[in-house]
């Protein structure tokens, strides 16, 4: 798989989150996708992934700004910053790092690291 195709799928994934477009996100994933949100939870499969897209602890769609993208074979790594709104605590900022592992032309695993910012 070309790195250009992998970059395109990662861009589609993030655009789906920016607009809360579940189908756009799910179209980039394998059926058995794993999402490891380190320190929070692990989802298995598209149904669990879909349920986490709009976690009830948050409102609205996040703002996500990608700062860097690095590719190495079937892996794409992104870093960036975002803004979101927590139901309990209101607006917040965070830094993130997502590692996407590809298999058969789709994202098979996402490792997410999220750090709150002041």
Coordinates of N, CA and C in Angstrom, one line a residue:
X1 N 0.8 -1.2 0.0 CA 0.0 0.0 0.0 C 0.9 1.2 0.0
X2 N 0.5 2.2 -0.8 CA 1.3 3.4 -0.9 C 1.1 4.3 0.3
X3 N 2.2 5.0 0.7 CA 2.1 6.0 1.8 C 1.0 7.1 1.5
X4 N 0.8 7.4 0.2 CA -0.1 8.4 -0.1 C -1.6 7.9 0.2
X5 N -1.8 6.7 0.0 CA -3.2 6.1 0.3 C -3.3 6.1 1.8
X6 N -2.3 5.7 2.6 CA -2.4 5.7 4.0 C -2.6 7.1 4.5
X7 N -1.9 8.1 4.0 CA -2.1 9.5 4.5 C -3.6 9.9 4.2
X8 N -4.1 9.5 3.0 CA -5.5 9.9 2.7 C -6.4 9.3 3.7
X9 N -6.3 8.0 4.0 CA -7.2 7.4 5.0 C -7.1 8.0 6.3
X10 N -5.9 8.4 6.8 CA -5.7 9.1 8.0 C -6.4 10.5 8.0
X11 N -6.3 11.2 6.9 CA -7.0 12.5 6.7 C -8.5 12.3 6.8
X12 N -9.0 11.2 6.1 CA -10.4 10.9 6.2 C -10.9 10.6 7.6
X13 N -10.1 9.9 8.3 CA -10.4 9.5 9.7 C -10.5 10.8 10.5
X14 N -9.5 11.7 10.5 CA -9.6 12.9 11.3 C -10.7 13.8 10.8
X15 N -11.0 13.9 9.5 CA -12.1 14.7 9.1 C -13.4 14.2 9.6
X16 N -13.5 12.9 9.6 CA -14.7 12.3 10.2 C -14.9 12.6 11.7
X17 N -13.9 12.7 12.4 CA -14.0 13.1 13.8 C -14.4 14.6 13.9
X18 N -13.8 15.4 13.1 CA -14.1 16.8 13.1 C -15.5 17.1 12.8
X19 N -16.2 16.3 12.1 CA -17.6 16.5 11.7 C -18.6 15.5 12.3
X20 N -18.0 14.6 13.2 CA -18.8 13.5 13.9 C -19.5 12.7 12.8
X21 N -18.8 12.4 11.7 CA -19.3 11.6 10.6 C -18.9 10.1 10.9
X22 N -19.7 9.3 11.5 CA -19.4 8.0 11.9 C -19.0 7.1 10.7
X23 N -19.8 7.2 9.6 CA -19.6 6.4 8.4 C -18.3 6.7 7.8
X24 N -17.9 8.0 7.8 CA -16.6 8.4 7.2 C -15.5 7.7 7.9
X25 N -15.6 7.7 9.3 CA -14.5 7.1 10.1 C -14.5 5.6 9.9
X26 N -15.7 5.0 10.0 CA -15.7 3.5 10.0 C -15.3 3.0 8.6
X27 N -15.4 3.8 7.6 CA -15.0 3.3 6.2 C -13.5 3.2 6.1
X28 N -12.7 3.8 7.1 CA -11.3 3.7 7.1 C -10.8 2.5 7.8
X29 N -11.6 1.7 8.5 CA -11.2 0.7 9.5 C -11.5 -0.7 9.1
X30 N -10.7 -1.6 9.5 CA -11.0 -3.1 9.4 C -12.1 -3.4 10.3
X31 N -12.8 -4.5 10.0 CA -13.9 -5.0 10.8 C -13.5 -5.3 12.3
X32 N -12.2 -5.8 12.4 CA -11.7 -6.2 13.7 C -10.8 -5.2 14.3
X33 N -11.0 -3.9 14.0 CA -10.1 -2.8 14.4 C -10.0 -2.8 16.0
X34 N -8.9 -2.4 16.5 CA -8.7 -2.2 17.9 C -8.3 -0.7 18.1
X35 N -8.9 -0.1 19.1 CA -8.6 1.3 19.4 C -8.1 1.3 20.9
X36 N -6.8 1.5 21.1 CA -6.3 1.5 22.4 C -6.1 3.0 22.8
X37 N -6.9 3.4 23.7 CA -6.8 4.8 24.2 C -6.1 4.6 25.5
X38 N -4.8 4.8 25.5 CA -4.0 4.4 26.6 C -4.4 5.2 27.9
X39 N -4.5 4.4 29.0 CA -5.0 5.0 30.2 C -6.5 5.1 30.3
X40 N -7.2 4.8 29.3 CA -8.7 4.9 29.3 C -9.4 3.7 29.0
X41 N -9.3 3.1 27.8 CA -10.0 1.9 27.4 C -9.5 1.4 26.1
X42 N -9.9 0.1 25.8 CA -9.6 -0.5 24.5 C -10.9 -1.0 23.9
X43 N -11.1 -0.6 22.7 CA -12.3 -1.1 21.9 C -11.8 -2.2 21.0
X44 N -12.8 -3.1 20.7 CA -12.5 -4.3 19.8 C -13.7 -4.3 18.8
X45 N -13.3 -4.1 17.5 CA -14.3 -4.2 16.5 C -15.0 -2.8 16.2
X46 N -15.6 -2.8 15.0 CA -16.2 -1.5 14.6 C -17.4 -1.0 15.5
X47 N -18.2 -2.0 16.0 CA -19.3 -1.5 16.9 C -18.8 -0.8 18.1
X48 N -17.8 -1.4 18.8 CA -17.3 -0.7 20.0 C -16.6 0.6 19.6
X49 N -15.8 0.6 18.5 CA -15.2 1.8 18.0 C -16.2 2.9 17.8
X50 N -17.3 2.5 17.1 CA -18.4 3.5 16.8 C -19.0 4.1 18.1
X51 N -19.1 3.3 19.1 CA -19.7 3.8 20.3 C -18.8 4.8 21.0
X52 N -17.5 4.7 20.8 CA -16.5 5.6 21.4 C -16.4 6.9 20.6
X53 N -16.8 6.9 19.4 CA -16.6 8.1 18.5 C -17.2 9.4 19.2
X54 N -18.4 9.2 19.6 CA -19.1 10.3 20.3 C -19.4 9.9 21.8
X55 N -18.3 9.8 22.5 CA -18.4 9.4 23.9 C -19.4 10.3 24.7
X56 N -20.3 9.8 25.4 CA -21.3 10.6 26.1 C -20.7 11.6 27.2
X57 N -19.4 11.4 27.5 CA -18.8 12.4 28.5 C -18.4 13.7 27.8
X58 N -18.6 13.7 26.4 CA -18.2 14.9 25.7 C -19.3 15.4 24.8
X59 N -19.3 16.7 24.5 CA -20.4 17.2 23.6 C -19.7 17.8 22.3
X60 N -20.5 17.8 21.2 CA -20.0 18.4 20.0 C -18.8 17.6 19.4
X61 N -18.3 18.1 18.3 CA -17.1 17.5 17.6 C -15.9 18.2 18.0
X62 N -14.8 17.5 18.1 CA -13.5 18.1 18.5 C -12.9 18.9 17.4
X63 N -12.1 19.9 17.8 CA -11.2 20.6 16.8 C -9.9 19.9 16.9
X64 N -9.4 19.4 15.8 CA -8.1 18.6 15.8 C -7.2 19.3 14.8
X65 N -6.0 19.7 15.2 CA -5.0 20.3 14.4 C -3.8 19.3 14.3
X66 N -3.5 18.8 13.2 CA -2.4 17.9 13.0 C -1.1 18.7 12.8
X67 N -0.1 18.4 13.6 CA 1.2 19.2 13.5 C 2.2 18.4 12.8
X68 N 2.3 17.1 13.0 CA 3.3 16.3 12.3 C 2.7 14.9 11.9
X69 N 3.2 14.4 10.8 CA 2.8 13.1 10.3 C 4.1 12.4 9.9
X70 N 4.3 11.1 10.4 CA 5.5 10.3 10.1 C 5.0 9.0 9.6
X71 N 5.6 8.4 8.6 CA 5.2 7.1 8.1 C 6.4 6.2 8.1
X72 N 6.1 4.9 8.4 CA 7.1 3.9 8.3 C 6.4 2.6 8.0
X73 N 6.5 2.2 6.7 CA 5.8 1.0 6.3 C 4.3 1.1 6.5
X74 N 3.7 0.1 7.2 CA 2.3 0.1 7.5 C 1.9 0.9 8.7
X75 N 2.7 1.8 9.1 CA 2.4 2.6 10.3 C 2.4 4.1 9.9
X76 N 1.4 4.9 10.4 CA 1.4 6.3 10.2 C 1.2 6.9 11.7
X77 N 2.1 7.8 12.0 CA 2.1 8.5 13.3 C 1.7 9.9 13.2
X78 N 0.7 10.4 13.9 CA 0.4 11.8 13.9 C 0.5 12.4 15.3
X79 N 0.9 13.7 15.3 CA 0.9 14.4 16.6 C 0.1 15.7 16.3
X80 N -0.5 16.2 17.4 CA -1.3 17.5 17.2 C -1.9 17.9 18.5
X81 N -2.7 19.0 18.4 CA -3.4 19.5 19.5 C -4.9 19.6 19.1
X82 N -5.7 19.6 20.2 CA -7.1 19.7 19.9 C -7.9 20.4 21.0
X83 N -9.1 20.7 20.7 CA -10.0 21.4 21.7 C -11.3 20.5 21.7
X84 N -11.9 20.4 22.9 CA -13.1 19.7 23.0 C -13.9 20.2 24.1
X85 N -15.1 19.7 24.4 CA -16.0 20.1 25.5 C -16.4 18.9 26.3
X86 N -16.1 18.9 27.5 CA -16.5 17.9 28.5 C -17.8 18.2 29.1
X87 N -18.7 17.2 29.2 CA -20.0 17.5 29.8 C -19.9 18.0 31.2
X88 N -19.0 17.5 32.0 CA -18.8 17.8 33.4 C -17.9 19.1 33.6
X89 N -16.9 19.3 32.7 CA -15.9 20.3 33.0 C -15.8 21.4 31.9
X90 N -16.6 21.4 30.9 CA -16.6 22.4 29.9 C -15.4 22.3 28.9
X91 N -15.0 23.4 28.3 CA -14.0 23.4 27.2 C -12.6 22.9 27.8
X92 N -11.9 22.2 27.0 CA -10.5 21.8 27.4 C -9.7 21.7 26.2
X93 N -8.4 21.8 26.4 CA -7.3 21.6 25.3 C -6.6 20.3 25.6
X94 N -6.0 19.7 24.6 CA -5.2 18.5 24.8 C -4.2 18.4 23.6
X95 N -3.1 17.7 23.9 CA -2.2 17.3 22.9 C -2.5 15.8 22.7
X96 N -2.2 15.3 21.4 CA -2.5 13.9 21.1 C -1.4 13.4 20.2
X97 N -1.3 12.1 20.3 CA -0.4 11.3 19.4 C -1.2 10.1 19.0
X98 N -1.4 9.9 17.7 CA -2.1 8.7 17.3 C -1.2 7.9 16.4
X99 N -1.1 6.6 16.6 CA -0.4 5.7 15.8 C -1.3 4.7 15.1
X100 N -1.3 4.8 13.8 CA -2.3 4.0 13.0 C -1.5 2.8 12.3
X101 N -2.0 1.6 12.6 CA -1.4 0.4 12.0 C -2.3 -0.1 10.9
X102 N -1.8 -0.2 9.7 CA -2.6 -0.6 8.5 C -2.5 -2.1 8.2
X103 N -3.6 -2.7 7.7 CA -3.6 -4.1 7.2 C -4.6 -4.1 6.1
X104 N -4.2 -4.7 5.0 CA -5.1 -4.9 3.8 C -5.7 -3.6 3.4
X105 N -5.0 -2.5 3.4 CA -5.5 -1.2 2.9 C -6.4 -0.4 3.9
X106 N -6.6 -0.9 5.1 CA -7.4 -0.2 6.1 C -6.7 -0.1 7.4
X107 N -7.2 0.8 8.3 CA -6.6 0.9 9.6 C -7.1 -0.2 10.5
X108 N -6.1 -1.0 11.0 CA -6.4 -2.2 11.8 C -6.3 -1.9 13.3
X109 N -5.5 -0.9 13.7 CA -5.3 -0.6 15.1 C -5.0 0.9 15.2
X110 N -5.5 1.6 16.2 CA -5.2 2.9 16.5 C -4.8 3.0 18.0
X111 N -3.6 3.5 18.2 CA -3.1 3.7 19.6 C -3.1 5.2 19.8
X112 N -3.9 5.6 20.8 CA -4.1 7.1 21.0 C -3.5 7.4 22.4
X113 N -2.8 8.5 22.4 CA -2.2 9.0 23.7 C -2.7 10.4 23.7
X114 N -3.4 10.8 24.8 CA -4.0 12.1 24.9 C -3.6 12.7 26.3
X115 N -3.1 13.9 26.2 CA -2.5 14.6 27.4 C -3.3 16.0 27.5
X116 N -3.9 16.2 28.7 CA -4.6 17.5 28.9 C -3.6 18.6 28.9
X117 N -3.9 19.8 28.3 CA -3.1 21.0 28.4 C -3.7 22.1 29.2
X118 N -2.9 22.9 29.8 CA -3.5 24.0 30.7 C -4.2 25.0 29.8

